[in-house]
Tab-separated table of C-alpha atoms in Angstrom:
chain	number	residue	atom	x	y	z
G	1	UNK	CA	2.369	24.104	-13.276
G	2	UNK	CA	3.529	21.583	-10.685
G	3	UNK	CA	6.977	23.199	-10.576
G	4	UNK	CA	5.348	26.554	-9.777
G	5	UNK	CA	3.804	25.140	-6.589
G	6	UNK	CA	7.059	23.423	-5.669
G	7	UNK	CA	8.930	26.736	-5.505
G	8	UNK	CA	7.084	28.126	-2.464
G	9	UNK	CA	7.639	31.792	-3.347
G	10	UNK	CA	5.406	34.790	-4.075
G	11	UNK	CA	4.582	33.479	-7.551
G	12	UNK	CA	3.468	30.127	-6.154
G	13	UNK	CA	1.113	31.881	-3.708
G	14	UNK	CA	-0.398	33.872	-6.589
G	15	UNK	CA	-0.780	30.645	-8.564
G	16	UNK	CA	-2.512	29.022	-5.583
G	17	UNK	CA	-5.051	31.850	-5.359
G	18	UNK	CA	-5.673	31.691	-9.121
G	19	UNK	CA	-6.129	27.918	-8.888
G	20	UNK	CA	-8.673	28.368	-6.098
G	21	UNK	CA	-10.576	30.899	-8.212
G	22	UNK	CA	-10.621	28.646	-11.292
G	23	UNK	CA	-11.826	25.677	-9.259
G	24	UNK	CA	-14.712	27.750	-7.877
G	25	UNK	CA	-16.057	28.862	-11.292
G	26	UNK	CA	-18.178	25.728	-11.670
G	27	UNK	CA	-19.356	26.009	-8.070
G	28	UNK	CA	-20.548	29.578	-8.636
G	29	UNK	CA	-22.392	28.588	-11.801
G	30	UNK	CA	-23.894	25.416	-10.325
G	31	UNK	CA	-24.234	25.685	-6.523
G	32	UNK	CA	-24.464	22.313	-4.718
G	33	UNK	CA	-27.891	20.708	-4.598
G	34	UNK	CA	-29.759	21.218	-1.352
G	35	UNK	CA	-30.090	17.427	-0.967
G	36	UNK	CA	-26.337	17.222	-0.294
G	37	UNK	CA	-26.415	20.146	2.155
G	38	UNK	CA	-29.449	19.479	4.325
G	39	UNK	CA	-28.587	20.296	7.916
G	40	UNK	CA	-25.157	21.665	7.000
G	41	UNK	CA	-25.447	24.244	9.798
G	42	UNK	CA	-26.919	21.977	12.485
G	43	UNK	CA	-24.186	21.395	15.050
G	44	UNK	CA	-24.272	18.753	17.781
G	45	UNK	CA	-25.934	21.028	20.341
G	46	UNK	CA	-26.695	24.197	18.416
G	47	UNK	CA	-28.533	25.183	15.272
G	48	UNK	CA	-27.821	28.068	12.882
G	49	UNK	CA	-31.012	28.351	10.792
G	50	UNK	CA	-30.194	31.912	9.753
G	51	UNK	CA	-27.120	30.757	7.839
G	52	UNK	CA	-29.059	28.000	6.067
G	53	UNK	CA	-31.707	30.525	5.044
G	54	UNK	CA	-28.987	32.928	3.882
G	55	UNK	CA	-27.405	30.228	1.715
G	56	UNK	CA	-30.717	29.354	0.089
G	57	UNK	CA	-31.431	33.012	-0.718
G	58	UNK	CA	-27.878	34.042	-1.650
G	59	UNK	CA	-25.676	30.986	-2.293
G	60	UNK	CA	-22.987	32.882	-4.229
G	61	UNK	CA	-22.096	35.102	-1.266
G	62	UNK	CA	-21.740	32.088	1.042
G	63	UNK	CA	-19.691	30.225	-1.589
G	64	UNK	CA	-17.289	33.179	-1.893
G	65	UNK	CA	-16.898	33.381	1.887
G	66	UNK	CA	-16.333	29.622	2.012
G	67	UNK	CA	-13.711	29.882	-0.750
G	68	UNK	CA	-11.813	32.547	1.186
G	69	UNK	CA	-11.788	30.490	4.390
G	70	UNK	CA	-10.874	27.333	2.468
G	71	UNK	CA	-7.884	29.006	0.804
G	72	UNK	CA	-6.628	30.398	4.126
G	73	UNK	CA	-6.996	26.966	5.725
G	74	UNK	CA	-5.160	25.343	2.791
G	75	UNK	CA	-2.189	27.656	3.395
G	76	UNK	CA	-2.287	26.876	7.140
G	77	UNK	CA	-2.439	23.141	6.434
G	78	UNK	CA	0.518	23.472	4.062
G	79	UNK	CA	2.527	25.503	6.593
G	80	UNK	CA	1.882	22.917	9.309
G	81	UNK	CA	2.986	19.985	7.145
G	82	UNK	CA	6.200	21.748	6.157
G	83	UNK	CA	6.920	22.709	9.767
G	84	UNK	CA	6.441	19.088	10.811
G	85	UNK	CA	8.893	18.050	8.040
G	86	UNK	CA	6.483	15.568	6.487
G	87	UNK	CA	7.934	16.576	3.126
G	88	UNK	CA	11.572	17.022	2.170
G	89	UNK	CA	11.187	20.470	0.634
G	90	UNK	CA	9.297	23.697	1.178
G	91	UNK	CA	6.390	23.595	-1.217
G	92	UNK	CA	2.766	24.611	-1.754
G	93	UNK	CA	1.809	21.301	-3.345
G	94	UNK	CA	-0.195	20.026	-0.313
G	95	UNK	CA	-2.319	23.196	-0.336
G	96	UNK	CA	-2.924	22.839	-4.083
G	97	UNK	CA	-3.814	19.157	-3.723
G	98	UNK	CA	-6.304	19.950	-0.954
G	99	UNK	CA	-8.034	22.594	-3.091
G	100	UNK	CA	-8.102	20.375	-6.179
G	101	UNK	CA	-9.348	17.213	-4.513
G	102	UNK	CA	-12.055	18.959	-2.500
G	103	UNK	CA	-13.355	20.429	-5.775
G	104	UNK	CA	-14.482	16.930	-6.806
G	105	UNK	CA	-17.255	17.072	-4.198
G	106	UNK	CA	-19.065	20.431	-4.561
G	107	UNK	CA	-20.741	20.245	-1.143
G	108	UNK	CA	-17.315	19.944	0.507
G	109	UNK	CA	-16.481	23.474	-0.657
G	110	UNK	CA	-19.303	24.960	1.418
G	111	UNK	CA	-18.493	26.136	4.927
G	112	UNK	CA	-20.482	23.839	7.218
G	113	UNK	CA	-20.385	22.417	10.724
G	114	UNK	CA	-18.473	19.413	9.361
G	115	UNK	CA	-15.962	21.733	7.683
G	116	UNK	CA	-15.421	23.682	10.906
G	117	UNK	CA	-15.087	20.397	12.780
G	118	UNK	CA	-12.534	19.129	10.263
G	119	UNK	CA	-10.408	22.253	10.676
G	120	UNK	CA	-10.526	22.004	14.477
G	121	UNK	CA	-9.602	18.320	14.401
G	122	UNK	CA	-6.655	19.073	12.113
G	123	UNK	CA	-5.439	21.734	14.548
G	124	UNK	CA	-5.617	19.144	17.342
G	125	UNK	CA	-3.798	16.631	15.148
G	126	UNK	CA	-1.046	19.102	14.268
G	127	UNK	CA	-0.500	19.790	17.969
G	128	UNK	CA	-0.218	16.074	18.686
G	129	UNK	CA	2.586	15.378	16.202
G	130	UNK	CA	5.198	16.966	18.491
G	131	UNK	CA	4.301	14.952	21.578
G	132	UNK	CA	7.000	12.310	21.203
G	133	UNK	CA	9.812	14.882	21.595
G	134	UNK	CA	8.370	16.957	24.461
G	135	UNK	CA	9.440	16.444	28.064
G	136	UNK	CA	6.400	18.024	29.730
G	137	UNK	CA	3.415	17.930	27.391
G	138	UNK	CA	0.490	18.328	29.784
G	139	UNK	CA	-0.476	21.816	28.585
G	140	UNK	CA	-0.158	20.696	24.961
G	141	UNK	CA	-2.266	17.591	25.590
G	142	UNK	CA	-4.884	19.705	27.368
G	143	UNK	CA	-5.127	21.978	24.311
G	144	UNK	CA	-5.449	18.942	22.046
G	145	UNK	CA	-8.417	17.815	24.114
G	146	UNK	CA	-10.052	21.250	23.808
G	147	UNK	CA	-9.782	21.363	20.004
G	148	UNK	CA	-10.912	17.735	19.657
G	149	UNK	CA	-13.985	18.419	21.801
G	150	UNK	CA	-14.817	21.595	19.878
G	151	UNK	CA	-14.735	19.543	16.688
G	152	UNK	CA	-17.209	17.101	18.229
G	153	UNK	CA	-19.518	19.912	19.342
G	154	UNK	CA	-19.794	21.038	15.732
G	155	UNK	CA	-20.046	17.563	14.149
G	156	UNK	CA	-20.840	14.666	16.471
G	157	UNK	CA	-19.194	11.796	14.488
G	158	UNK	CA	-15.882	13.536	15.207
G	159	UNK	CA	-16.176	11.936	18.649
G	160	UNK	CA	-14.319	9.051	16.987
G	161	UNK	CA	-11.172	11.159	17.129
G	162	UNK	CA	-11.245	10.943	20.923
G	163	UNK	CA	-10.010	7.379	20.518
G	164	UNK	CA	-7.404	8.423	17.925
G	165	UNK	CA	-5.850	11.082	20.136
G	166	UNK	CA	-5.998	8.833	23.186
G	167	UNK	CA	-4.074	6.128	21.310
G	168	UNK	CA	-1.569	8.704	20.040
G	169	UNK	CA	-0.937	9.857	23.605
G	170	UNK	CA	-0.511	6.256	24.742
G	171	UNK	CA	2.037	5.606	21.995
G	172	UNK	CA	3.882	8.917	21.798
G	173	UNK	CA	3.905	9.597	25.551
G	174	UNK	CA	4.537	6.014	26.715
G	175	UNK	CA	1.170	5.705	28.480
G	176	UNK	CA	1.822	8.719	30.725
G	177	UNK	CA	-1.163	8.788	33.102
G	178	UNK	CA	-0.879	12.539	33.809
G	179	UNK	CA	-1.004	13.321	30.095
G	180	UNK	CA	-4.046	11.102	29.614
G	181	UNK	CA	-5.857	12.834	32.479
G	182	UNK	CA	-4.939	16.247	31.036
G	183	UNK	CA	-6.356	15.213	27.650
G	184	UNK	CA	-9.635	14.005	29.162
G	185	UNK	CA	-9.975	17.198	31.225
G	186	UNK	CA	-9.280	19.293	28.141
G	187	UNK	CA	-11.886	17.326	26.207
G	188	UNK	CA	-14.507	17.763	28.913
G	189	UNK	CA	-13.966	21.520	29.302
G	190	UNK	CA	-15.766	22.679	26.104
G	191	UNK	CA	-18.449	20.042	26.626
G	192	UNK	CA	-19.117	21.364	30.136
G	193	UNK	CA	-19.389	24.960	28.927
G	194	UNK	CA	-21.537	23.962	25.933
G	195	UNK	CA	-24.084	22.187	28.113
G	196	UNK	CA	-23.955	25.126	30.527
G	197	UNK	CA	-24.830	27.529	27.720
G	198	UNK	CA	-27.626	25.220	26.592
G	199	UNK	CA	-28.981	25.211	30.128
G	200	UNK	CA	-28.833	29.004	30.409
G	201	UNK	CA	-30.590	29.360	27.067
G	202	UNK	CA	-33.139	26.752	28.187
G	203	UNK	CA	-32.629	24.635	25.085
G	204	UNK	CA	-34.040	21.179	25.766
G	205	UNK	CA	-34.109	19.532	22.318
G	206	UNK	CA	-30.397	18.731	22.126
G	207	UNK	CA	-31.022	15.169	21.016
G	208	UNK	CA	-32.497	16.346	17.702
G	209	UNK	CA	-29.171	17.523	16.258
G	210	UNK	CA	-27.331	14.648	17.897
G	211	UNK	CA	-29.271	12.069	15.874
G	212	UNK	CA	-29.160	14.170	12.703
G	213	UNK	CA	-25.422	13.537	12.535
G	214	UNK	CA	-25.756	9.760	12.811
G	215	UNK	CA	-27.587	9.048	9.560
G	216	UNK	CA	-25.990	6.398	7.382
G	217	UNK	CA	-25.672	6.980	3.611
G	218	UNK	CA	-28.645	5.097	2.172
G	219	UNK	CA	-28.166	6.533	-1.320
G	220	UNK	CA	-25.491	8.011	-3.575
G	221	UNK	CA	-25.896	11.158	-5.655
G	222	UNK	CA	-25.452	9.280	-8.968
G	223	UNK	CA	-23.841	5.896	-9.492
G	224	UNK	CA	-21.524	7.107	-12.298
G	225	UNK	CA	-20.282	10.085	-10.299
G	226	UNK	CA	-19.775	7.984	-7.172
G	227	UNK	CA	-17.977	5.266	-9.137
G	228	UNK	CA	-15.609	7.666	-10.908
G	229	UNK	CA	-14.502	9.593	-7.817
G	230	UNK	CA	-14.133	6.351	-5.857
G	231	UNK	CA	-11.964	4.772	-8.563
G	232	UNK	CA	-9.747	7.841	-8.915
G	233	UNK	CA	-9.415	8.200	-5.141
G	234	UNK	CA	-8.443	4.556	-4.635
G	235	UNK	CA	-5.884	4.644	-7.457
G	236	UNK	CA	-4.243	7.779	-6.096
G	237	UNK	CA	-4.362	6.495	-2.503
G	238	UNK	CA	-2.649	3.214	-3.414
G	239	UNK	CA	-0.054	5.078	-5.476
G	240	UNK	CA	0.620	7.529	-2.636
G	241	UNK	CA	0.889	4.722	-0.064
G	242	UNK	CA	3.361	2.908	-2.327
G	243	UNK	CA	5.482	6.038	-2.711
G	244	UNK	CA	5.384	6.596	1.037
G	245	UNK	CA	7.091	3.233	1.543
G	246	UNK	CA	9.404	3.555	-1.489
G	247	UNK	CA	10.244	7.226	-1.360
G	248	UNK	CA	13.758	6.824	-2.680
G	249	UNK	CA	15.253	8.743	0.239
G	250	UNK	CA	15.800	8.023	3.913
G	251	UNK	CA	12.937	9.141	6.150
G	252	UNK	CA	13.851	9.900	9.796
G	253	UNK	CA	12.174	7.698	12.394
G	254	UNK	CA	10.310	10.649	13.890
G	255	UNK	CA	8.870	11.620	10.503
G	256	UNK	CA	7.952	7.992	9.837
G	257	UNK	CA	5.939	7.954	13.069
G	258	UNK	CA	4.145	11.101	11.973
G	259	UNK	CA	3.224	9.533	8.636
G	260	UNK	CA	1.839	6.485	10.430
G	261	UNK	CA	-0.400	8.761	12.498
G	262	UNK	CA	-1.561	10.506	9.294
G	263	UNK	CA	-2.835	7.190	7.929
G	264	UNK	CA	-4.656	6.479	11.202
G	265	UNK	CA	-6.040	10.009	11.066
G	266	UNK	CA	-7.431	9.349	7.595
G	267	UNK	CA	-8.950	6.025	8.668
G	268	UNK	CA	-10.880	7.618	11.542
G	269	UNK	CA	-11.844	10.603	9.389
G	270	UNK	CA	-13.243	8.313	6.692
G	271	UNK	CA	-15.441	6.613	9.292
G	272	UNK	CA	-16.698	9.970	10.553
G	273	UNK	CA	-17.194	11.427	7.075
G	274	UNK	CA	-19.633	8.805	5.795
G	275	UNK	CA	-22.384	9.826	8.216
G	276	UNK	CA	-24.817	11.585	5.886
G	277	UNK	CA	-28.148	10.608	4.281
G	278	UNK	CA	-26.554	10.972	0.828
G	279	UNK	CA	-22.972	10.202	-0.167
G	280	UNK	CA	-20.811	12.045	-0.953
G	281	UNK	CA	-22.141	15.012	1.019
G	282	UNK	CA	-20.672	17.966	2.887
G	283	UNK	CA	-19.570	15.668	5.722
G	284	UNK	CA	-16.865	14.058	3.564
G	285	UNK	CA	-14.651	17.135	4.007
G	286	UNK	CA	-13.576	15.637	7.347
G	287	UNK	CA	-11.849	12.835	5.412
G	288	UNK	CA	-10.631	15.007	2.526
G	289	UNK	CA	-8.280	16.936	4.818
G	290	UNK	CA	-6.064	13.958	5.814
G	291	UNK	CA	-6.549	12.313	2.412
G	292	UNK	CA	-5.042	15.335	0.662
G	293	UNK	CA	-1.988	15.052	2.927
G	294	UNK	CA	-1.445	11.458	1.840
G	295	UNK	CA	-2.200	12.334	-1.773
G	296	UNK	CA	0.564	14.937	-1.834
G	297	UNK	CA	3.057	12.064	-1.834
G	298	UNK	CA	2.076	11.445	-5.471
G	299	UNK	CA	3.790	14.679	-6.481
G	300	UNK	CA	6.644	15.077	-3.991
G	301	UNK	CA	9.070	12.213	-4.527
G	302	UNK	CA	12.178	11.331	-6.508
G	303	UNK	CA	10.177	9.946	-9.437
G	304	UNK	CA	10.115	13.336	-11.162
G	305	UNK	CA	9.206	11.995	-14.593
G	306	UNK	CA	5.932	10.614	-13.192
G	307	UNK	CA	5.022	13.578	-10.996
G	308	UNK	CA	4.010	15.958	-13.783
G	309	UNK	CA	1.938	13.302	-15.550
G	310	UNK	CA	0.165	12.363	-12.314
G	311	UNK	CA	-0.538	16.006	-11.472
G	312	UNK	CA	-2.092	16.805	-14.858
G	313	UNK	CA	-4.080	13.564	-14.800
G	314	UNK	CA	-5.378	14.541	-11.364
G	315	UNK	CA	-6.227	18.084	-12.470
G	316	UNK	CA	-7.956	17.007	-15.700
G	317	UNK	CA	-9.907	14.315	-13.850
G	318	UNK	CA	-11.228	16.881	-11.367
G	319	UNK	CA	-12.202	19.350	-14.103
G	320	UNK	CA	-13.875	16.525	-16.022
G	321	UNK	CA	-15.874	15.491	-12.961
G	322	UNK	CA	-16.832	19.106	-12.300
G	323	UNK	CA	-18.054	19.994	-15.781
G	324	UNK	CA	-19.380	16.678	-17.091
G	325	UNK	CA	-20.643	14.767	-14.049
G	326	UNK	CA	-21.739	17.614	-11.761
G	327	UNK	CA	-23.365	19.977	-14.275
């Protein structure tokens, strides 16, 4: 199966869609508990109670819509990583890894404000990876600020990425003051319009949703489930980090810089993703996106004899968690 995704042809796209469908069977039979989804449509400044009510009355329809958007985003994520040459070959493995790993946390398969924020932050991150080779990047940096701010407006802990992108600009643009100003202006633009809309709508209780996003995880869903996914995630992360440094082939300096930013991206995303009253909850999708990028290293390296074993271990572990720990 791994070789099918490595081919990056029409058959591999069909296999990716089939994989997404198989991974959603359990989700359709056992929709995520409401305790892990409370407030999943409360953005930083806006609330969407109609969607929450729709999910409670018809969860299957919302799950199917979420699955469609998730699959499209997985293909976009994969396309971006290949375009940025983070991997040596054209492949659909990163998209497959993203779909598989996110299936371990049912709530992370539901379209939520955190999910939308995660997608917007990834778009900003993908735009930032080209900064080091651009002569005039002010328009690009301005757009990065816009997408980063939009991510924060949907999920407030994503404000942490402001620091990440600022540091990336300092490093990749050699502390160019004009670029930094352009980023800040781009970041402030959506915020200005969002508060303007709030003012026109005469919404005064903005602080309510702001604090909703800053709850620390005081409990876990079940200790066994939390322990298993944590152990598997750490093992795969360490293995992927090892392979990243011992890839068996020469990595260009520019690509090496991009991989370093991916690890910083994951670190900030992990900090943002833990803000939820119960862990793991729908907010963890913010961290799953960069984690799946790192995890793809487990299956795209010169150690071919280990790749297939690791992939099937990963797949069986996810199915086991789905059907035995989440049922």
